[in-house]
Coordinates of C-alpha atoms in Angstrom, one line a residue:
X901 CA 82.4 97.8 110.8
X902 CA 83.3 94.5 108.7
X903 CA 86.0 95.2 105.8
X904 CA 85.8 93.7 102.4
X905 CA 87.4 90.4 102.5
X906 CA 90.0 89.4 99.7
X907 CA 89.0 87.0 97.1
X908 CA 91.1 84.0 96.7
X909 CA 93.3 84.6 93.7
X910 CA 93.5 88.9 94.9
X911 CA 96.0 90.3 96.9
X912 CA 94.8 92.1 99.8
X913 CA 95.5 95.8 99.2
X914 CA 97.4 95.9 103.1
X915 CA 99.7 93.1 101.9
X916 CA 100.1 95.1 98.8
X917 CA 101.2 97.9 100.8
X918 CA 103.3 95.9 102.6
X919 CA 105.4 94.3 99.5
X920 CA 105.5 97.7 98.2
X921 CA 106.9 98.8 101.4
X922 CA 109.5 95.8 101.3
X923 CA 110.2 96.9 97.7
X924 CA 111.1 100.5 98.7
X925 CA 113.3 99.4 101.7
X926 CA 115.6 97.0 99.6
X927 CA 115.8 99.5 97.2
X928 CA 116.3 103.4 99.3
X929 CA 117.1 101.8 102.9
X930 CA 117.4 104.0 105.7
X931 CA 121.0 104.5 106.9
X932 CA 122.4 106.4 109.9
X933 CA 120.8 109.3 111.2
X934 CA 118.1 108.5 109.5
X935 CA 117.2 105.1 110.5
X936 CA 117.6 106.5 113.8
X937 CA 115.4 109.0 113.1
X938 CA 112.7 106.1 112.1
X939 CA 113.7 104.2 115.0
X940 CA 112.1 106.6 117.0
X941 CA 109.3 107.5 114.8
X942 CA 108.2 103.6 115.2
X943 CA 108.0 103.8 118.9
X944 CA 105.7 107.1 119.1
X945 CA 104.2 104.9 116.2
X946 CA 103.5 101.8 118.3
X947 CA 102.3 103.4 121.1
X948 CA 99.6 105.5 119.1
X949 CA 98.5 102.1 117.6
X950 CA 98.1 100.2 120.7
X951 CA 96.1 103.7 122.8
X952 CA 93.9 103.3 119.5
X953 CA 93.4 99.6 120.3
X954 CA 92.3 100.7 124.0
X955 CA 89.7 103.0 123.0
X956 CA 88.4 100.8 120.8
X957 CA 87.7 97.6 123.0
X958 CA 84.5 98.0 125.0
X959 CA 85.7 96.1 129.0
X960 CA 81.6 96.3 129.0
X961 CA 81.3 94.4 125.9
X962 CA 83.6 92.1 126.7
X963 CA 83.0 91.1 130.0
X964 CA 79.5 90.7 128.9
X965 CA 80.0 88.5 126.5
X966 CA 82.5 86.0 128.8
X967 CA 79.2 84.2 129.2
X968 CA 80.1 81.8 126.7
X969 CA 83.1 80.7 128.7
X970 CA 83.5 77.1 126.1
X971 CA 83.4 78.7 123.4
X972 CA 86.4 81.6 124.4
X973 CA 88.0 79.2 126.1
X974 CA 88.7 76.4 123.3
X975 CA 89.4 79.3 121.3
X976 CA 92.1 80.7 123.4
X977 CA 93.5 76.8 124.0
X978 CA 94.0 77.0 120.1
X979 CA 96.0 80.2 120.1
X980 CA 98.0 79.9 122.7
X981 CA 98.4 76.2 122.9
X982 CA 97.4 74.3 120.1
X983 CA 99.6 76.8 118.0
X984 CA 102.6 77.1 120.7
X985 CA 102.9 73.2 120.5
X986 CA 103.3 73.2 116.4
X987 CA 105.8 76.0 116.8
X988 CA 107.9 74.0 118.7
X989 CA 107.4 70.9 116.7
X990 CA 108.9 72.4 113.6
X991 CA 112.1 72.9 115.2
X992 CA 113.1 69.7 114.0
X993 CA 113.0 71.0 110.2
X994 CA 116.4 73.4 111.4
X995 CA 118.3 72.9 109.3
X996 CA 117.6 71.0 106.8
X997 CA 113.9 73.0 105.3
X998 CA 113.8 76.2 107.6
X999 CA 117.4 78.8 109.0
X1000 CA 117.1 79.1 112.4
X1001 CA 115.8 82.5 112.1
X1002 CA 112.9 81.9 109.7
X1003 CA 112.2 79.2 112.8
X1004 CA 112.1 81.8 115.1
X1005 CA 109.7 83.7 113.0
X1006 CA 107.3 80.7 112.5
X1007 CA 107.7 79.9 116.0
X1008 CA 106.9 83.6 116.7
X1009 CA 103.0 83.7 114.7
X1010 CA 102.8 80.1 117.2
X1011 CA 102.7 83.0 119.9
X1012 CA 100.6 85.8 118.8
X1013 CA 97.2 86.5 119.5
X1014 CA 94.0 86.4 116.9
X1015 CA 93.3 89.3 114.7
X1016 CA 90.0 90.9 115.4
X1017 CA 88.5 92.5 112.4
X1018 CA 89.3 89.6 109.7
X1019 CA 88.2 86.8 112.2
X1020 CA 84.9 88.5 112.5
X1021 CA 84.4 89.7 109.0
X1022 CA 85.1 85.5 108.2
X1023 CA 82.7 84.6 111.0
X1024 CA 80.3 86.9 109.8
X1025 CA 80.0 85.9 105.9
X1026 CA 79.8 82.1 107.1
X1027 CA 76.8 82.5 109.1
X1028 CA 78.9 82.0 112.6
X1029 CA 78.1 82.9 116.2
X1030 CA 79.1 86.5 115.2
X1031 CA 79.0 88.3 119.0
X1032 CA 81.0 85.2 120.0
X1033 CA 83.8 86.0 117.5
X1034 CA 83.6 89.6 118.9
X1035 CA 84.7 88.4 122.3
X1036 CA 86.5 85.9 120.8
X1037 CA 89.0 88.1 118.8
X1038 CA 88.9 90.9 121.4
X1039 CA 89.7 88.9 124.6
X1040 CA 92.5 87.3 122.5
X1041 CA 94.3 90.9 121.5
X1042 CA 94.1 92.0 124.6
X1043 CA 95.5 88.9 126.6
X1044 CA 98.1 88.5 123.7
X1045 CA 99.8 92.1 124.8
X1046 CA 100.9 89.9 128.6
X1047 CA 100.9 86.4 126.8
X1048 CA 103.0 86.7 124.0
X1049 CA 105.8 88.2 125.4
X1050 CA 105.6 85.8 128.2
X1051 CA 105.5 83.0 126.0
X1052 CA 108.4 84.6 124.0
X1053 CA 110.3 85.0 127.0
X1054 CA 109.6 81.2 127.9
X1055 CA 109.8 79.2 124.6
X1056 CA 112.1 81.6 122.6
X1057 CA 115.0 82.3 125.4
X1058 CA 116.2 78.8 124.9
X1059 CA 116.1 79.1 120.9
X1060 CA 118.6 81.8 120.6
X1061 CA 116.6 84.6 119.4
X1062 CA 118.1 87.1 121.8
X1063 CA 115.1 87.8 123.2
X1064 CA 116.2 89.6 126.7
X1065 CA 114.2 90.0 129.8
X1066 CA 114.6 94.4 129.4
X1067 CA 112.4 93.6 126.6
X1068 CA 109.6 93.3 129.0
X1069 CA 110.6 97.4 130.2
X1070 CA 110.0 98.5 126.5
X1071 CA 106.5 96.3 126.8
X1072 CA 104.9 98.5 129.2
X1073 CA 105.6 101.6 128.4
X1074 CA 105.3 101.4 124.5
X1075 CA 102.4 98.9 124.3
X1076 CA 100.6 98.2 127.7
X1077 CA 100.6 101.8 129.2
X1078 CA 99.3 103.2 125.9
X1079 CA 96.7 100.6 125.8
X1080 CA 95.6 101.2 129.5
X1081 CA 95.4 104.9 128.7
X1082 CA 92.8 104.0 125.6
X1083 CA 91.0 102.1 128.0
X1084 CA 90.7 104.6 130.6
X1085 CA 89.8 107.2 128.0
X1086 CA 87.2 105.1 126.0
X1087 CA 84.5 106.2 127.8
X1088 CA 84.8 109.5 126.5
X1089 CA 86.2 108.8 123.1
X1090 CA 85.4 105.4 122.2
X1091 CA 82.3 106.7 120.0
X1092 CA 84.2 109.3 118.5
X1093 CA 87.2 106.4 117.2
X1094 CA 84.9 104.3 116.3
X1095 CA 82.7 106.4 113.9
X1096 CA 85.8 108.0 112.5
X1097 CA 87.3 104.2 111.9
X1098 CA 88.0 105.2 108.2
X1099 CA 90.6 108.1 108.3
X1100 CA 91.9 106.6 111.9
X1101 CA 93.0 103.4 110.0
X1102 CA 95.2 105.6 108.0
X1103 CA 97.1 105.6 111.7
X1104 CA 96.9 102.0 111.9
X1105 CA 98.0 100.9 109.0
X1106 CA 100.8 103.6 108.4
X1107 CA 102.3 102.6 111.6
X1108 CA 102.8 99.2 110.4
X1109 CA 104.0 99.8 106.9
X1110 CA 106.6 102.2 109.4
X1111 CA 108.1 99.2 111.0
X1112 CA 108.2 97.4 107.8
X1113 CA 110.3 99.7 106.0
X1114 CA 112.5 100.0 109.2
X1115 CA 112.7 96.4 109.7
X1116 CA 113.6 95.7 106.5
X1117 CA 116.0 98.5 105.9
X1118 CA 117.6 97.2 109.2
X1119 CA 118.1 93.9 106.9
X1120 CA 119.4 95.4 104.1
X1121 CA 122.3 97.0 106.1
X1122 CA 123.3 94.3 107.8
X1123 CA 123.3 92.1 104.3
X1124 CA 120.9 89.3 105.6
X1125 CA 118.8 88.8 102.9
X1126 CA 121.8 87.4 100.6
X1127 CA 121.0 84.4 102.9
X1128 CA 117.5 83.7 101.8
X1129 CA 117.2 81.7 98.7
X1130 CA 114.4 81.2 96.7
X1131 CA 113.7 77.1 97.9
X1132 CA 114.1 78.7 101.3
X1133 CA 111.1 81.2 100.8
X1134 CA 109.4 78.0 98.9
X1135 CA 109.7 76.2 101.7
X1136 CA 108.8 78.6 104.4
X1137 CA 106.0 79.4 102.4
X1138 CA 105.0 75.3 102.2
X1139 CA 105.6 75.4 106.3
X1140 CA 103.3 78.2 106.4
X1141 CA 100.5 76.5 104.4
X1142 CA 100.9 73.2 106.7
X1143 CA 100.6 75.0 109.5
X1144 CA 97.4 76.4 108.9
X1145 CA 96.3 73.4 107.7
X1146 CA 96.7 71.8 110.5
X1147 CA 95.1 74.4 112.6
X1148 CA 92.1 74.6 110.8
X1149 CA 91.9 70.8 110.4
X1150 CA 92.2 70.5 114.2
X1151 CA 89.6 73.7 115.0
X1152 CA 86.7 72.5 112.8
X1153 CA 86.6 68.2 113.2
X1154 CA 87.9 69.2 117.0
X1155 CA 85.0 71.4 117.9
X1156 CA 82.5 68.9 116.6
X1157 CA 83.5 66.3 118.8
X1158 CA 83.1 68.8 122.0
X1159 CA 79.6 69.3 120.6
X1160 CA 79.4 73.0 119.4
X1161 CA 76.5 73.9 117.5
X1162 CA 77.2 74.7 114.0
X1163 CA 77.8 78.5 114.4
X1164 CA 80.0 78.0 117.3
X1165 CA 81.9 75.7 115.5
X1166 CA 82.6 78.1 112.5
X1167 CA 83.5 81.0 114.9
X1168 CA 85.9 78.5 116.6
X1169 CA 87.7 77.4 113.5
X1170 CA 88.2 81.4 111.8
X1171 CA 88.7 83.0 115.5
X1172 CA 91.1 79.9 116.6
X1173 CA 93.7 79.6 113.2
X1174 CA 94.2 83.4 112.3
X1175 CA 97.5 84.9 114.0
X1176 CA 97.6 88.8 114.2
X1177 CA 99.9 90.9 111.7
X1178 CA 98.8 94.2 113.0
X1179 CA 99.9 93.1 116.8
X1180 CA 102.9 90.9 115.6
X1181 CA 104.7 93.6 113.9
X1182 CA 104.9 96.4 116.4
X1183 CA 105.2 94.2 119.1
X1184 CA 108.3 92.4 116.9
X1185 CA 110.1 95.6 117.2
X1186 CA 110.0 95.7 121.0
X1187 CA 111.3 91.8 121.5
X1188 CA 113.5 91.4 119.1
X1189 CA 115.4 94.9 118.9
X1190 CA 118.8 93.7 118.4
X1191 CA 118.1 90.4 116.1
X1192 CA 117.6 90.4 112.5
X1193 CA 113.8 91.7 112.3
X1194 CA 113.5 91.3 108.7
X1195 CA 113.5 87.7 108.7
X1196 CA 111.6 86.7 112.0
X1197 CA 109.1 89.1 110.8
X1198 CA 108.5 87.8 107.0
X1199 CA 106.9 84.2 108.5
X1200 CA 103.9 86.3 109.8
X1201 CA 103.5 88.2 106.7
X1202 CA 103.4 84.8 104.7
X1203 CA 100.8 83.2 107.3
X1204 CA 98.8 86.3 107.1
X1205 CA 98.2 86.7 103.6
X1206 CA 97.5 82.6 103.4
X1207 CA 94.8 83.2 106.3
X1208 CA 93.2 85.7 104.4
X1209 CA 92.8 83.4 101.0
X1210 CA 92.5 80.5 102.3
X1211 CA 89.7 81.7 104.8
X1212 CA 87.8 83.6 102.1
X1213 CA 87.5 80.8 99.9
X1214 CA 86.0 79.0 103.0
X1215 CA 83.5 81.6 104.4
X1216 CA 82.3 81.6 101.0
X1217 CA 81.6 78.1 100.8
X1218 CA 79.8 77.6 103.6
X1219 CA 77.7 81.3 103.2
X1220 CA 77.1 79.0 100.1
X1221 CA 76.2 76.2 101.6
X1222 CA 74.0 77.4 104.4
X1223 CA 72.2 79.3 101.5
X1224 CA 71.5 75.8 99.8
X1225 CA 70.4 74.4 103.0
X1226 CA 68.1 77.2 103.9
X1227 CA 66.3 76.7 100.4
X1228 CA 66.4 72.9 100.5
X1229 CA 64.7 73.8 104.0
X1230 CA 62.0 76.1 102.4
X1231 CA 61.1 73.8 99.5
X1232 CA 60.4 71.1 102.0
X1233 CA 58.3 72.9 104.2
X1234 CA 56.2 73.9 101.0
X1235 CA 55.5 70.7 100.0

């Protein structure tokens, strides 16, 4: 089921949340007991999340759709390469543009998989290779649960985000062993999720604004957020716009010189730049337990909500455009 995407110009109403979320944690933080309490409450959270991601991948689906092995696997080389590489890159703007933990959070969406529903949704209104991006998006979330925290474990070890190798332990058995068990069970109950997406997403997105409020209460405690000013947000915001830039830059002219078709090349370039907020979060919480959440995390919410405008306002112009064709088409084949 395809969402409604955000207009350029409207906020999308699960970045809303998420402000409001923000807003709420700077003002009532959770203290003591009761950020304990939380604490706790996030990991039964993230584990429900990620069993609901298991039953909700089809393995038939998927493997089916491997056919197309160029296609996933330029897409993949943008996410976990093409995105790695400009990650490390901006390390040079330390210190003089970005702190070294707003960095770490840029270099941090470098490592995360795609989303799923908003890269097909995009893929969809542009007149894309739709059951590509299916497997596209879907191959990428589920390789993302062993690649990020490998590439995290690689590339952010050395960057001192205290990023330790136990981190791997709380992997398994909060996000891979609940995932396993949705895939095990999705046989069975993968209908039933599915046609009862609407109230589930309740789950989905509740367990995220959950590790919001608890990351950013974390933040509040320990008085980090006196150290971002506003040309720092500015300019992480600026370094989050270039990035994507980039990405997309490099996605669209790039897959025309491999020789994609036209659809292929529009699934590559929504599928290839989007970075997934609803993996990065929980999976945030896991790696970087003892380090100042709030601002590693607040990168990805940036990129997120510029992926969403930035890619509506494309989908729409080429839906436009292939409209304009299709008539320009008709007219001369009247004639």
């Amino acid at each position: 089921m395809l969402t409604k995407i955000p207009l350029l110009g409207r906020l999308d109403p699960f970045i809303l949340g998420i402000l409001i979320t923000v807003g709420i944690a700077s003002l009532v933080p959770a203290e003591g007991t009761a950020l304990t309490a939380f604490g706790w409450a996030v990991k039964v959270a993230i584990g429900l999340l990620f069993f609901l991601y298991g039953t909700r991948l089809s393995s038939r689906e998927a493997l089916h759709g491997l056919r197309h092995w160029r296609l996933h696997v330029t897409i993949l080389a943008a996410t976990f390469v093409l995105f790695p590489i400009l990650g490390i890159a901006a390390r040079f703007l330390v210190p003089s543009i970005l702190t070294q933990p707003l960095y770490l959070g840029i270099l941090y969406v470098c490592l995360l998989p795609s989303t799923v529903q908003s890269s097909i949704a995009f893929v969809s209104i542009a007149r894309g290779n739709v059951p590509g991006a299916i497997v596209s998006a879907s191959f990428s979330n589920l390789l993302g649960i062993f690649v990020t925290p490998l590439l995290v474990a690689l590339l952010m070890t050395t960057e001192g985000s205290g990023f330790d190798a136990s981190s791997v332990v709380g992997i398994l058995f909060m996000l891979l062993l609940p995932f396993i068990a949705g895939q095990v069970v999705q046989r069975w109950i993968g209908t039933w999720v599915k046609e009862h997406g609407a109230p589930l997403k309740i789950v989905d997105r509740g367990s995220i604004l959950l590790v919001v409020y608890v990351a950013f209460s974390e933040g509040m405690n320990e008085g980090i957020w006196s150290t971002l000013s506003v040309g720092r947000l500015f300019a992480l915001l600026v370094v989050c716009a270039i990035l994507l830039a980039i990405v997309l830059s490099v996605t669209w002219f790039g897959s025309t010189r491999l020789g994609f078709s036209k659809q292929d090349q529009i699934t590559i370039t929504f599928c290839g730049s989007k970075k997934s907020l609803a993996t990065g979060l929980p999976m945030a919480t896991v790696l970087f337990a003892s380090q100042p959440i709030g601002l590693i995390v607040l990168p990805l919410m940036l990129f997120h909500q510029l992926q969403l405008l930035v890619c509506a306002w494309m989908a729409g112009r080429l839906a436009r455009r292939t409209d304009d064709d299709d008539a320009e088409l008709a007219t001369t084949r009247s004639r």
